[in-house]
Coordinates of C-alpha atoms in Angstrom, one line a residue:
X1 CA 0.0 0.0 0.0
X2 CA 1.1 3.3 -0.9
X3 CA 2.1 5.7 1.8
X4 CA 1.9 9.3 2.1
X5 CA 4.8 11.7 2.8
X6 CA 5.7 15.1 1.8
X7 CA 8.7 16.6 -0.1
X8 CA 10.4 20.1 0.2
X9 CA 10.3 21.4 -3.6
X10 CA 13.4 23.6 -3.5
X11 CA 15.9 21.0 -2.1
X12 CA 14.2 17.6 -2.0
X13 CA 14.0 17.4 2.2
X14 CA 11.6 14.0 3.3
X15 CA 9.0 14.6 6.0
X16 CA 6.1 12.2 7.4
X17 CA 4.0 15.2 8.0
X18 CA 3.8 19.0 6.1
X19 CA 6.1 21.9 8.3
X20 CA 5.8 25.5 7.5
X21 CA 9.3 25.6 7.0
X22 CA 11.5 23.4 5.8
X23 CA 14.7 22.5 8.1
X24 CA 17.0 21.6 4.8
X25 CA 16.7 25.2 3.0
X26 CA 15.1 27.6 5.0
X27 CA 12.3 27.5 2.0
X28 CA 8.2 28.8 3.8
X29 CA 5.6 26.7 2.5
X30 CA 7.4 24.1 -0.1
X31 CA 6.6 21.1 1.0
X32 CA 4.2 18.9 -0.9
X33 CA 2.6 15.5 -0.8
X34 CA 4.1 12.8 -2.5
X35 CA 3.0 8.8 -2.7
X36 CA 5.8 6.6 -2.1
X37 CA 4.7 3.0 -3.1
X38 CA 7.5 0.1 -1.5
X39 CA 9.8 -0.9 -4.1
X40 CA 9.5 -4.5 -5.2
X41 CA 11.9 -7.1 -5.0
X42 CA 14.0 -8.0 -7.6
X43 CA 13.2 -11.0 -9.2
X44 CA 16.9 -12.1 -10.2
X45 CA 20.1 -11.6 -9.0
X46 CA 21.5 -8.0 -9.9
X47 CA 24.7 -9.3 -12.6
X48 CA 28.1 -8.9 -10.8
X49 CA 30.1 -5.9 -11.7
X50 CA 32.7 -6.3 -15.2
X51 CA 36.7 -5.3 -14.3
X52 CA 37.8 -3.4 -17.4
X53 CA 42.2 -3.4 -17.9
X54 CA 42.8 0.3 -18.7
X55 CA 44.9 -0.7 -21.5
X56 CA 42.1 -2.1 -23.4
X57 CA 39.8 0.8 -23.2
X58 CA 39.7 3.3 -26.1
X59 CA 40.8 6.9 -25.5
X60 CA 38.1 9.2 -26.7
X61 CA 39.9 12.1 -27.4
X62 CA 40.2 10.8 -30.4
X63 CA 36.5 11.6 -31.4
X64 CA 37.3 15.3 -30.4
X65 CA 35.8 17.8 -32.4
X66 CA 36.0 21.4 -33.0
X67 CA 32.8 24.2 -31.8
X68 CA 33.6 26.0 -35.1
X69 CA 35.0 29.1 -33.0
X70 CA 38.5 28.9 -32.6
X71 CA 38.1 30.8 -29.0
X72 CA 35.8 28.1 -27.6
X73 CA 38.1 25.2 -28.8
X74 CA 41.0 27.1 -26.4
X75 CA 38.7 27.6 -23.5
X76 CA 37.5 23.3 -24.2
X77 CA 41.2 22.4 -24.8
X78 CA 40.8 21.4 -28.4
X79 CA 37.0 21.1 -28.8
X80 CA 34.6 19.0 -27.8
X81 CA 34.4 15.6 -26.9
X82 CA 31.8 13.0 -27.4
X83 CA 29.7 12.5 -24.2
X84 CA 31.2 15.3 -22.4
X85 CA 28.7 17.9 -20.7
X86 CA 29.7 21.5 -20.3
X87 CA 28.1 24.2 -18.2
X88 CA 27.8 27.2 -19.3
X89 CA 27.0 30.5 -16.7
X90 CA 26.8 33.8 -17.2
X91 CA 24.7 36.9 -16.3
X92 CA 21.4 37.6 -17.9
X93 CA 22.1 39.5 -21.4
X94 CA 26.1 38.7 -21.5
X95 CA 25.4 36.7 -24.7
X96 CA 25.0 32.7 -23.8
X97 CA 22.2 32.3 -26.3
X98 CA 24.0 34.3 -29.0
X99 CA 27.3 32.5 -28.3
X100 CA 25.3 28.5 -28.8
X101 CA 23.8 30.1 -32.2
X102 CA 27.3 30.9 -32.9
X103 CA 28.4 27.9 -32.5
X104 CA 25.0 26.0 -34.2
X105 CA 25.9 28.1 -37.1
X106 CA 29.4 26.5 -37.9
X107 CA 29.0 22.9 -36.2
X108 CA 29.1 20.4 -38.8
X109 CA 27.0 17.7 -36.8
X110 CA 23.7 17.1 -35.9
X111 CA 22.2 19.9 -33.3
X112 CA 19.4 20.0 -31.1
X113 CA 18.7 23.4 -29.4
X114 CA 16.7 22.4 -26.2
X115 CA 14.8 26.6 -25.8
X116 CA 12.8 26.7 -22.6
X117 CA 13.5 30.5 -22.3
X118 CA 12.4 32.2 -25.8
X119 CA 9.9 31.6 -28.2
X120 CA 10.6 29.7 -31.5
X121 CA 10.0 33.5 -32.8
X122 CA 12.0 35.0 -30.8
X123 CA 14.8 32.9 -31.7
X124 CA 14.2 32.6 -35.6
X125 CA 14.4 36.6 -35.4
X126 CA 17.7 36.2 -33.4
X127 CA 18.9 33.4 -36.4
X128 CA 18.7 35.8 -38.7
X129 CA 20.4 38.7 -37.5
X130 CA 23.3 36.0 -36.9
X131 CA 23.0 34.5 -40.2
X132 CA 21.8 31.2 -39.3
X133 CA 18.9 29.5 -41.7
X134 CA 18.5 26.3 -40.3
X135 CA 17.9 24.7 -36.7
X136 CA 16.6 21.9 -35.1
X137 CA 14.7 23.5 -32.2
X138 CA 12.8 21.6 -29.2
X139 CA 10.6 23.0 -27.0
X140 CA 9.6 20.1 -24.6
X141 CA 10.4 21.3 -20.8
X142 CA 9.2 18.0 -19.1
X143 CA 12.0 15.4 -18.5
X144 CA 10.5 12.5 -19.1
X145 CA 9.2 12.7 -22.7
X146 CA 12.7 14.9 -23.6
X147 CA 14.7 11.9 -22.7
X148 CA 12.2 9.5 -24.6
X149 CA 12.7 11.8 -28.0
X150 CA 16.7 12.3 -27.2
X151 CA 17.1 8.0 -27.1
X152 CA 14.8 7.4 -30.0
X153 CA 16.7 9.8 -32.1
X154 CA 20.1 11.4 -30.4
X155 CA 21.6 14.1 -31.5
X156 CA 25.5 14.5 -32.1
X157 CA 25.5 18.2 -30.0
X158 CA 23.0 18.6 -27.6
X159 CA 22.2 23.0 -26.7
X160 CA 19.9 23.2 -23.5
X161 CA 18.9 26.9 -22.8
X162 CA 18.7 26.8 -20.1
X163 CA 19.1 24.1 -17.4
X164 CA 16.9 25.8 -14.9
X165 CA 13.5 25.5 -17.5
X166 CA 13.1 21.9 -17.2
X167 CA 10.6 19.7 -14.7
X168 CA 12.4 17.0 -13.1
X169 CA 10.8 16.1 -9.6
X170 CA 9.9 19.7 -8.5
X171 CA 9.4 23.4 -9.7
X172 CA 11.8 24.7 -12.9
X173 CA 14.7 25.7 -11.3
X174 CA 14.5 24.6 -7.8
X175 CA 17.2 23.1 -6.0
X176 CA 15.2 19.3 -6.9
X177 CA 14.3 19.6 -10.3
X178 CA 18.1 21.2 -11.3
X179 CA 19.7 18.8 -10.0
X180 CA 17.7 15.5 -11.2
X181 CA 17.6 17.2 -15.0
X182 CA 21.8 17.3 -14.9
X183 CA 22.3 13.8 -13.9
X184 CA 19.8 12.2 -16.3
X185 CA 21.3 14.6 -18.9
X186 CA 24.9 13.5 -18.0
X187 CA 24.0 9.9 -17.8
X188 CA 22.1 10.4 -21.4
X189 CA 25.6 11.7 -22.7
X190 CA 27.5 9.3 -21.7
X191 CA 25.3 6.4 -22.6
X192 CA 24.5 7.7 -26.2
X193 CA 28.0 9.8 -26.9
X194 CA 26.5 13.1 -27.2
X195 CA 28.3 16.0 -26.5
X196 CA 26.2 18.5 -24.0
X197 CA 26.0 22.0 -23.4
X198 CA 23.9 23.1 -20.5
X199 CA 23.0 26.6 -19.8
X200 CA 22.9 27.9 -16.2
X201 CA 22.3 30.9 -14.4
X202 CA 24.3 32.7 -11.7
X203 CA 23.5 34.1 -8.7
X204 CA 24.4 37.9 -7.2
X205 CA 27.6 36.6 -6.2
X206 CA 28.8 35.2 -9.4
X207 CA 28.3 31.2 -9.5
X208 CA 25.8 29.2 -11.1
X209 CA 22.5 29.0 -9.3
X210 CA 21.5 26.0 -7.7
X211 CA 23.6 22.9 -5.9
X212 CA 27.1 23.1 -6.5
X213 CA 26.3 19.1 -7.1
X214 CA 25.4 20.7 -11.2
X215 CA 29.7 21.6 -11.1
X216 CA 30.7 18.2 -9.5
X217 CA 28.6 16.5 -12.4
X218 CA 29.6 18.2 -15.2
X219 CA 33.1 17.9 -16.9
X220 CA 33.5 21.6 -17.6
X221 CA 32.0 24.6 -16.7
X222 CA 32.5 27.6 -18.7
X223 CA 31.8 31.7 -17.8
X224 CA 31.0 34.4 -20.2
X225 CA 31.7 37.4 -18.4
X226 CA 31.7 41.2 -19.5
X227 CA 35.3 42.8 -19.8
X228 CA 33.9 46.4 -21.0
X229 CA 33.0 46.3 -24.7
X230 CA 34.1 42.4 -24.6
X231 CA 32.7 39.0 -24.1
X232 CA 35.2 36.7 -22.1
X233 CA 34.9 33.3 -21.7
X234 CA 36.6 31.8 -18.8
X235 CA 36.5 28.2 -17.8
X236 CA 36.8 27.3 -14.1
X237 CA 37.1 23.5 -14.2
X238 CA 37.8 21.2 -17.0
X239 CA 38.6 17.0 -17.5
X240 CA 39.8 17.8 -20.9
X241 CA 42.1 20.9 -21.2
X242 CA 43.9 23.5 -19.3
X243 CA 41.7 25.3 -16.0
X244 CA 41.8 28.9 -16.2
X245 CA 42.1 29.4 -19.9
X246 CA 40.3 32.4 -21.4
X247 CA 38.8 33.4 -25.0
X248 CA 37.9 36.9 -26.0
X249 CA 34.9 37.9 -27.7
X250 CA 33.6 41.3 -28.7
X251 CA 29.4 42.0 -29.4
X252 CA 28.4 43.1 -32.5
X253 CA 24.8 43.9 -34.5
X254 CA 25.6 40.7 -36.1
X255 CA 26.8 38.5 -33.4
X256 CA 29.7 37.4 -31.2
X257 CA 33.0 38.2 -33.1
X258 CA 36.3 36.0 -32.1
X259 CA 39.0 38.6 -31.1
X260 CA 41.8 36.9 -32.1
X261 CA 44.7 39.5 -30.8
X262 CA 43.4 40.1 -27.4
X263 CA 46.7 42.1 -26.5
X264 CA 45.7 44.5 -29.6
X265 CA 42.5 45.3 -28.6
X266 CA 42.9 46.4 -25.1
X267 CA 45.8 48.2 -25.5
X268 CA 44.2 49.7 -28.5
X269 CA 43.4 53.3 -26.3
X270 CA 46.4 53.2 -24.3
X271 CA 47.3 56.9 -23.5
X272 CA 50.9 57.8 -24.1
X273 CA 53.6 59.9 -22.0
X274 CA 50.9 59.4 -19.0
X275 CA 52.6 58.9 -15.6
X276 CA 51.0 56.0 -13.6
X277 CA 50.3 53.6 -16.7
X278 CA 52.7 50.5 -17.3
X279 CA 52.4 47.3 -19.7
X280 CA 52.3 44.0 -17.8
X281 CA 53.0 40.7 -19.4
X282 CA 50.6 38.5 -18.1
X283 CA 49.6 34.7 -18.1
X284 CA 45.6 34.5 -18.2
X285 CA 45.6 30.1 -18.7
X286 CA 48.0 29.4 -20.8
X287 CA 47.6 32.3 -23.4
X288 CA 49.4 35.1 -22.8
X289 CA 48.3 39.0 -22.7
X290 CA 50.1 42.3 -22.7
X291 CA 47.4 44.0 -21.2
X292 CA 47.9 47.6 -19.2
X293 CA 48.2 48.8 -15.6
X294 CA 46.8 52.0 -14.9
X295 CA 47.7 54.0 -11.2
X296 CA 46.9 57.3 -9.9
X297 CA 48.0 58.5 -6.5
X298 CA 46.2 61.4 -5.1
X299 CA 46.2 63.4 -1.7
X300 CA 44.2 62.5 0.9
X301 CA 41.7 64.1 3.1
X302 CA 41.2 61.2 5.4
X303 CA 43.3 59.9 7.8
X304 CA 43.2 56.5 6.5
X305 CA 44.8 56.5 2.7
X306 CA 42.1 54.7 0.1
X307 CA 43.4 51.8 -1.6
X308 CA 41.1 50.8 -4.5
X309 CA 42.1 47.7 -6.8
X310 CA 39.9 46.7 -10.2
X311 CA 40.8 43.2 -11.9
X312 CA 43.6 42.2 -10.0
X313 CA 44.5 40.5 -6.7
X314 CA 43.7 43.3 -4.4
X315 CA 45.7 41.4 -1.4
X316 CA 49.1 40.8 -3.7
X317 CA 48.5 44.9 -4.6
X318 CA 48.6 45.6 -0.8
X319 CA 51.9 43.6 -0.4
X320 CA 53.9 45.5 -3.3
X321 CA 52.3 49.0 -2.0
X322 CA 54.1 47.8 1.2
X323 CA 57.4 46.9 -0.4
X324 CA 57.8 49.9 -2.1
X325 CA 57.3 51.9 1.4
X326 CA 59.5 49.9 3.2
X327 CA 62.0 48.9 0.7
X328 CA 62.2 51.7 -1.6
X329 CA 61.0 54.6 0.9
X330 CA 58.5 55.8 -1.2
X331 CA 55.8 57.7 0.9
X332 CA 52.6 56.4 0.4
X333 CA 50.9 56.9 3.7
X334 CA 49.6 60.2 3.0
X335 CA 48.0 59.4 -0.5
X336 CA 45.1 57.4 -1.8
X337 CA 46.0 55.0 -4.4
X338 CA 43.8 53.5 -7.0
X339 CA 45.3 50.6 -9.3
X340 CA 43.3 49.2 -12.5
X341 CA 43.6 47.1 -14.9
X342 CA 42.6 48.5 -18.1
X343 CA 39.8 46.8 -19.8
X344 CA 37.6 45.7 -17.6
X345 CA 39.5 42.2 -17.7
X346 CA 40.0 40.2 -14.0
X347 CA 43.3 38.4 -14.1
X348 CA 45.2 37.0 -10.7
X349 CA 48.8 36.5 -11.6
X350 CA 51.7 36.8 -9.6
X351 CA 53.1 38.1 -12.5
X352 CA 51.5 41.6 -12.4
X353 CA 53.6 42.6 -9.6
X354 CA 56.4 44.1 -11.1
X355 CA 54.7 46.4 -13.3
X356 CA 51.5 47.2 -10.9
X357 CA 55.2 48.4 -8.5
X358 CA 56.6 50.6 -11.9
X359 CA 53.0 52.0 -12.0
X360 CA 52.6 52.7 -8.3
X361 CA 56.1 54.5 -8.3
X362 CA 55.5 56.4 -12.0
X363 CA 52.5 57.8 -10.8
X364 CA 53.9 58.7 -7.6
X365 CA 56.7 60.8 -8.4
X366 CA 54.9 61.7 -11.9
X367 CA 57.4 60.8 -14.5
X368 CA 56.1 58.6 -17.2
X369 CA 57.7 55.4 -18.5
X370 CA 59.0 54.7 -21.4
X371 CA 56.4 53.6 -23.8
X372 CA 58.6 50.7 -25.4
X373 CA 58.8 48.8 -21.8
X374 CA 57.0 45.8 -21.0
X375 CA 57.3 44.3 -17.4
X376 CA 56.6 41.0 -15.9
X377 CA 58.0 39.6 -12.4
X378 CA 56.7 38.4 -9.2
X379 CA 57.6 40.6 -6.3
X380 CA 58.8 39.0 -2.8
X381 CA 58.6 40.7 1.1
X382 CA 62.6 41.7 0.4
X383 CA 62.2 43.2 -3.2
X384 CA 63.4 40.8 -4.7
X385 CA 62.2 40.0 -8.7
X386 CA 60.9 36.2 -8.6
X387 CA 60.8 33.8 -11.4
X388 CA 57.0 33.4 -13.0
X389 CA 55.4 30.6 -15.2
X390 CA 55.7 30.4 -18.8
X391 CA 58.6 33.5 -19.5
X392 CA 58.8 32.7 -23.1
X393 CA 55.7 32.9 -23.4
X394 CA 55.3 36.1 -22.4
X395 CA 58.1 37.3 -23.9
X396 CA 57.4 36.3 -27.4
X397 CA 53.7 37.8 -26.6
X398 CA 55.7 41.2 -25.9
X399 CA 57.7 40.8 -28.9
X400 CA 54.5 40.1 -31.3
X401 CA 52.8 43.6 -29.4
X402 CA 55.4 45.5 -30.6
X403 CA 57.7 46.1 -27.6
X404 CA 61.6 46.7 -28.0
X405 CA 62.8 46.6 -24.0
X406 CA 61.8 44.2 -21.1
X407 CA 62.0 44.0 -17.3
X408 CA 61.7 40.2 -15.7
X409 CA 63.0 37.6 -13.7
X410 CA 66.3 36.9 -16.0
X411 CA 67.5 40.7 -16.3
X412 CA 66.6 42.6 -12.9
X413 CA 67.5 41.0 -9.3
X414 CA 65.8 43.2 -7.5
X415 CA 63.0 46.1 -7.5
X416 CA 64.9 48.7 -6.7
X417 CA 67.3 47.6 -10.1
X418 CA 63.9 47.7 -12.5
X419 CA 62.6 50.6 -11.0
X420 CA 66.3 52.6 -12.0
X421 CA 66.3 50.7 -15.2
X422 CA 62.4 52.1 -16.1
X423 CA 63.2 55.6 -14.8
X424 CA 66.6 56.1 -15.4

């Protein structure tokens, strides 16, 4: 005989009576009833478990294919690969939809576009300012029949916009329903090969809604953030390829265009002969940037200096502010600082410190630097210029951006030798 019990929608919590609030989430009023009928006992013998040697399985990357953007293939390492699943987060309006069109446009597979957000309208008009003619749209929301269509026909690349829309065991998007859609998704992928892209939204704070279950079941997750006019595409775990590597996009009328020299672009209105701006060599992944750093020191009225950081660590900042005060005797205590990296780009390398220090100390004393220099370096508690990852790299990226003279680990010891060598 069945028997009645009741389920919190938002994050799945069991109870033999209805509370007003539910003790798993914090949800008011979520719970409903649900019949749970006994399971019945299997018949036969569950068949034992098969031991596989590893060197008779196949390696799929293989089978890896590219997205038909060469900036997605560096953020996947390569492409995609049959059966993986990718999430993909991002802020409403950054461009997610736009960028899977993009990417529909140029695949040379077989593409189903799973839209529980827009209209078939809304995206043919989208199509066509993009240029695309033809797609295989679906518009089914409930799990169940989805899966039945996906196994009786599966798709090579599989778009769903966005994981939040489907019903899976609760309300769209709660904590229940996200979470049952991504692990019959991921278990479809596997079973059937097809490579996955799941749309999913993010919070206030920056992460993908829902349980953080959706990044441990994935086997890449992707963001598309805004960098000023830009589109960047970060990812923040991936089986596959290199964590941390970044592609740049910029948004058009007719669609996302692949920037393919980053460095170009934002130094592209780089002011020259300006004290407080210097050209840092940095390592976003494994591509590398010559991106600039801007600083302006100012007088204070407070009796606390400001010290206010964009895109880079704002801790590491603090440390080089202090070595330069202690080390170099620069006086900074009666002056609020502000240190940016131009663009609107977020990168944390130990590598900036070097030039966010030749900023810091142009800006102070208000000579410019010389606008041929490029600078790379990590900075330690005794001034001293450490080695960084990938100098080559860098170099050759410095090189290619049209600078003559470099700072770094191999030519300068120690800050106070870079900061004579940029000023001198």
């Amino acid at each position: 005989m069945a028997k009645s019990a009741y389920r919190c929608v938002e994050c799945g919590y069991r109870t033999p009576k209805p509370l007003g609030r539910c003790p798993g989430c914090g949800a008011w009023g979520s719970f409903q009833a649900v019949q749970e009928t006994p399971r019945p006992s299997p018949k036969a013998p569950s068949p034992a478990p098969a031991l596989l040697r590893l060197a008779e399985v196949g390696e799929g990357e293989e089978g890896r294919f590219s997205s038909g953007l060469e900036e997605v293939d560096r953020v996947l390492g390569g492409g995609f690969v049959p059966g993986e699943v990718v999430l993909l987060g991002g802020e409403p309006g950054v461009g997610k939809s736009t960028l899977l069109l993009e990417m529909a446009k140029r695949l040379k597979k077989r593409v189903y576009y799973l839209a529980g957000e827009e209209s078939p309208a809304q995206i043919r008009l989208r199509a066509r300012r993009l240029g695309l003619n033809d797609l295989l749209l679906l518009k089914e929301t409930r799990l169940e029949p989805l899966l039945a269509f996906l196994e009786e026909a599966p798709p090579e690349v599989l778009f769903v916009d966005s994981i939040q829309t489907l019903e899976a065991g609760g309300a769209p998007g709660s904590l229940v329903s996200v979470r049952e859609a991504t692990s019959a998704l991921v278990r479809f992928a596997k079973e059937q090969g097809t490579a996955t892209l799941l749309v999913g939204h993010v919070t206030k704070e920056g992460v993908v809604a829902g349980p953080k279950a959706i990044e441990h079941a994935v086997d890449a997750t992707l963001y598309l953030e805004t960098a000023g006019v830009y589109r960047v595409l970060r990812s923040a775990k991936n089986r596959f390829g290199p964590v941390g590597e970044m592609g740049v996009f910029r948004m058009e009328e007719r669609g996302l265009l692949e920037v393919k020299n980053p460095s170009e672009a934002f130094l592209l209105e780089r002011p020259k002969g300006v004290p407080g701006s210097a050209i840092a060599l940095a390592l976003a992944g494994e591509r590398a940037l010559a991106l600039e750093v801007q600083a302006l020191a100012a007088k204070t009225p407070f009796p606390a200096p400001r010290r206010v950081v964009q895109g880079l660590d704002g801790r590491r900042v603090d440390m080089v502010l202090a070595v330069l005060e202690r080390r170099l005797g620069l006086p900074l205590s009666g002056l609020d600082l502000y240190v940016n990296l131009a663009g609107g780009l977020r990168v944390l390398d130990p590598g900036l410190d070097l030039p966010v220090a030749l900023a810091v100390y142009s800006a102070v004393v208000g000579r410019p630097l010389p606008e041929d220099l490029a600078a790379l370096g990590e900075v330690g508690l005794a001034a001293e210029v450490r080695s960084v990852v990938g100098l080559e790299r860098r170099l050759k990226e410095g090189e290619r951006a049209g600078f003559n003279r470099f700072l770094h680990p191999g030519n300068v010891r120690r800050l106070e030798e870079a900061v004579e060598a940029a000023m001198g």
